Short mmCIF file of C-alpha atoms in Angstrom, two decimals:
data_model
loop_
_atom_site.label_atom_id
_atom_site.label_comp_id
_atom_site.label_asym_id
_atom_site.label_seq_id
_atom_site.Cartn_x
_atom_site.Cartn_y
_atom_site.Cartn_z
CA UNK W 1 46.21 214.88 57.79
CA UNK W 2 47.88 211.48 57.86
CA UNK W 3 48.64 209.49 61.11
CA UNK W 4 51.73 210.64 62.98
CA UNK W 5 53.43 207.29 62.35
CA UNK W 6 53.47 208.00 58.64
CA UNK W 7 55.66 211.12 59.16
CA UNK W 8 58.46 209.11 60.91
CA UNK W 9 61.04 207.83 58.43
CA UNK W 10 62.28 204.37 59.26
CA UNK W 11 65.86 203.54 58.19
CA UNK W 12 66.72 199.82 58.28
CA UNK W 13 70.20 198.65 59.38
CA UNK W 14 71.29 201.96 60.96
CA UNK W 15 73.50 202.37 62.90
CA UNK W 16 74.08 198.68 62.62
CA UNK W 17 72.46 195.66 60.99
CA UNK W 18 69.12 194.61 62.50
CA UNK W 19 68.32 198.09 63.91
CA UNK W 20 65.50 200.26 62.50
CA UNK W 21 66.36 203.86 63.08
CA UNK W 22 63.28 206.00 63.72
CA UNK W 23 64.13 209.36 62.27
CA UNK W 24 62.47 212.32 63.92
CA UNK W 25 63.81 214.84 61.41
CA UNK W 26 61.19 213.67 58.86
CA UNK W 27 58.55 214.80 61.37
CA UNK W 28 60.21 218.18 61.87
CA UNK W 29 60.69 219.01 58.15
CA UNK W 30 57.02 218.56 57.54
CA UNK W 31 54.84 221.38 58.77
CA UNK W 32 51.75 219.12 59.21
CA UNK W 33 53.87 216.38 60.94
CA UNK W 34 55.47 218.88 63.35
CA UNK W 35 52.11 220.48 64.16
CA UNK W 36 50.53 217.00 64.76
CA UNK W 37 53.48 215.77 66.84
CA UNK W 38 53.28 218.81 69.18
CA UNK W 39 49.48 218.57 69.46
CA UNK W 40 49.56 214.85 70.23
CA UNK W 41 52.29 215.22 72.91
CA UNK W 42 50.44 218.24 74.37
CA UNK W 43 47.22 216.22 74.53
CA UNK W 44 48.95 213.87 77.03
CA UNK W 45 49.00 216.84 79.44
CA UNK W 46 45.34 217.68 79.14
CA UNK W 47 43.76 218.53 82.48
CA UNK W 48 47.07 218.05 84.39
CA UNK W 49 48.20 220.49 87.08
CA UNK W 50 51.92 221.18 86.85
CA UNK W 51 54.40 224.05 87.16
CA UNK W 52 57.17 223.63 84.65
CA UNK W 53 58.25 221.65 81.62
CA UNK W 54 61.84 220.30 81.45
CA UNK W 55 63.47 219.00 78.29
CA UNK W 56 66.90 217.70 77.45
CA UNK W 57 69.22 219.06 74.77
CA UNK W 58 68.43 219.15 71.89
CA UNK W 59 65.24 217.43 70.71
CA UNK W 60 63.58 217.91 74.11
CA UNK W 61 63.86 221.63 73.41
CA UNK W 62 62.19 221.20 69.98
CA UNK W 63 59.09 219.70 71.48
CA UNK W 64 59.14 221.04 75.03
CA UNK W 65 59.34 224.73 74.17
CA UNK W 66 56.21 224.93 71.92
CA UNK W 67 54.23 222.83 74.46
CA UNK W 68 55.41 225.14 77.30
CA UNK W 69 54.47 228.18 75.24
CA UNK W 70 51.05 226.92 74.33
CA UNK W 71 50.28 226.04 78.01
CA UNK W 72 51.92 229.16 79.43
CA UNK W 73 54.45 227.28 81.41
CA UNK W 74 58.11 227.93 81.85
CA UNK W 75 60.62 225.66 80.05
CA UNK W 76 63.82 224.48 81.86
CA UNK W 77 66.67 223.22 79.64
CA UNK W 78 68.77 220.22 80.57
CA UNK W 79 72.11 220.69 78.81
CA UNK W 80 75.31 218.79 78.22
CA UNK W 81 78.10 219.52 80.72
CA UNK W 82 79.66 222.92 80.32
CA UNK W 83 76.84 224.67 78.40
CA UNK W 84 75.09 226.45 81.26
CA UNK W 85 76.56 229.72 82.62
CA UNK W 86 75.35 229.73 86.21
CA UNK W 87 75.85 227.33 89.11
CA UNK W 88 74.59 223.84 88.07
CA UNK W 89 73.66 220.48 89.43
CA UNK W 90 74.97 217.64 87.30
CA UNK W 91 74.75 213.89 86.89
CA UNK W 92 76.80 211.34 85.05
CA UNK W 93 74.99 208.34 83.67
CA UNK W 94 75.60 205.29 81.57
CA UNK W 95 75.00 205.16 77.84
CA UNK W 96 74.98 202.08 75.66
CA UNK W 97 78.69 202.72 74.79
CA UNK W 98 80.06 204.96 77.49
CA UNK W 99 78.81 207.74 79.82
CA UNK W 100 77.30 211.20 79.49
CA UNK W 101 76.90 214.08 81.88
CA UNK W 102 74.03 216.56 81.90
CA UNK W 103 73.36 219.71 83.94
CA UNK W 104 70.53 221.96 85.13
CA UNK W 105 70.84 225.39 86.75
CA UNK W 106 70.49 224.90 90.52
CA UNK W 107 67.91 227.70 90.72
CA UNK W 108 65.75 226.33 87.89
CA UNK W 109 63.48 224.06 89.94
CA UNK W 110 61.96 225.31 93.12
CA UNK W 111 61.16 222.98 96.06
CA UNK W 112 57.77 221.31 95.58
CA UNK W 113 57.34 222.27 91.88
CA UNK W 114 55.42 219.75 89.80
CA UNK W 115 57.52 218.95 86.68
CA UNK W 116 56.75 217.35 83.32
CA UNK W 117 59.64 215.96 81.22
CA UNK W 118 59.27 216.21 77.44
CA UNK W 119 61.58 214.52 74.94
CA UNK W 120 61.44 213.05 71.40
CA UNK W 121 62.39 209.48 72.15
CA UNK W 122 62.56 207.04 74.98
CA UNK W 123 65.01 204.15 74.36
CA UNK W 124 66.69 202.61 77.41
CA UNK W 125 65.42 205.36 79.76
CA UNK W 126 68.82 206.30 81.00
CA UNK W 127 68.72 209.95 80.05
CA UNK W 128 65.19 210.33 81.51
CA UNK W 129 66.20 208.50 84.73
CA UNK W 130 69.12 210.99 85.08
CA UNK W 131 66.81 214.01 84.48
CA UNK W 132 64.46 212.71 87.17
CA UNK W 133 67.32 212.42 89.60
CA UNK W 134 68.40 216.00 88.79
CA UNK W 135 64.88 217.38 89.26
CA UNK W 136 64.22 215.49 92.41
CA UNK W 137 67.66 216.51 93.78
CA UNK W 138 66.60 220.09 93.51
CA UNK W 139 63.30 219.47 95.32
CA UNK W 140 60.96 219.07 92.37
CA UNK W 141 58.43 216.34 91.81
CA UNK W 142 58.29 214.64 88.39
CA UNK W 143 54.62 213.97 87.70
CA UNK W 144 54.83 212.92 84.04
CA UNK W 145 57.21 211.98 81.20
CA UNK W 146 55.95 212.52 77.61
CA UNK W 147 57.71 211.22 74.53
CA UNK W 148 56.91 211.32 70.90
CA UNK W 149 58.39 207.89 70.30
CA UNK W 150 59.27 204.92 72.41
CA UNK W 151 61.36 201.88 71.53
CA UNK W 152 59.59 199.34 73.76
CA UNK W 153 62.06 196.59 72.95
CA UNK W 154 64.79 198.43 74.93
CA UNK W 155 62.57 198.41 78.03
CA UNK W 156 63.12 202.01 79.10
CA UNK W 157 59.93 201.99 81.22
CA UNK W 158 61.53 199.56 83.61
CA UNK W 159 64.01 202.28 84.62
CA UNK W 160 61.07 204.63 85.14
CA UNK W 161 58.89 202.39 87.34
CA UNK W 162 56.63 204.48 89.52
CA UNK W 163 56.44 207.37 87.10
CA UNK W 164 53.66 208.34 84.74
CA UNK W 165 55.10 207.70 81.31
CA UNK W 166 53.27 208.28 77.98
CA UNK W 167 54.40 208.02 74.44
CA UNK W 168 52.53 209.04 71.28
CA UNK W 169 54.11 206.23 69.16
CA UNK W 170 55.26 202.87 70.60
CA UNK W 171 57.50 200.74 68.44
CA UNK W 172 57.72 197.12 69.66
CA UNK W 173 61.34 196.56 68.73
CA UNK W 174 64.66 198.33 69.25
#
């Protein structure tokens, strides 16, 4: 099996000149790449005590659900506004070009639960910071954030100071 980095397709000058887009779909469409990505992300949780995995729509579902399944933990979806049928807690946060709003069911996290957040990519850290606020607002404790890829040049870790953050692949640029 080749290294996980070799499964990620890099597309220069997308979405704008000077940016290298790291395409996770090339990992997903290769059985060995997908298996390796999930195994390497799951390894970041080895010997950790936690209660639940949370992941944002949609790629957080792709990686979070199989890890939750393998570790026999519940998976809690974070969805875009208007997608969850029961009473929700929501938060609006800043994006590079505008705002977004995400939601979680109010009964999804119990007070004192130890939570791991799983997603495919950390860029500016804004989505993850919003997820942390939602989880903590419901009484949960975020004990770790795990990403397949991180764009270190966007300094997302600065927004997550004080939290345990691990990424399988760290790219130095944007």
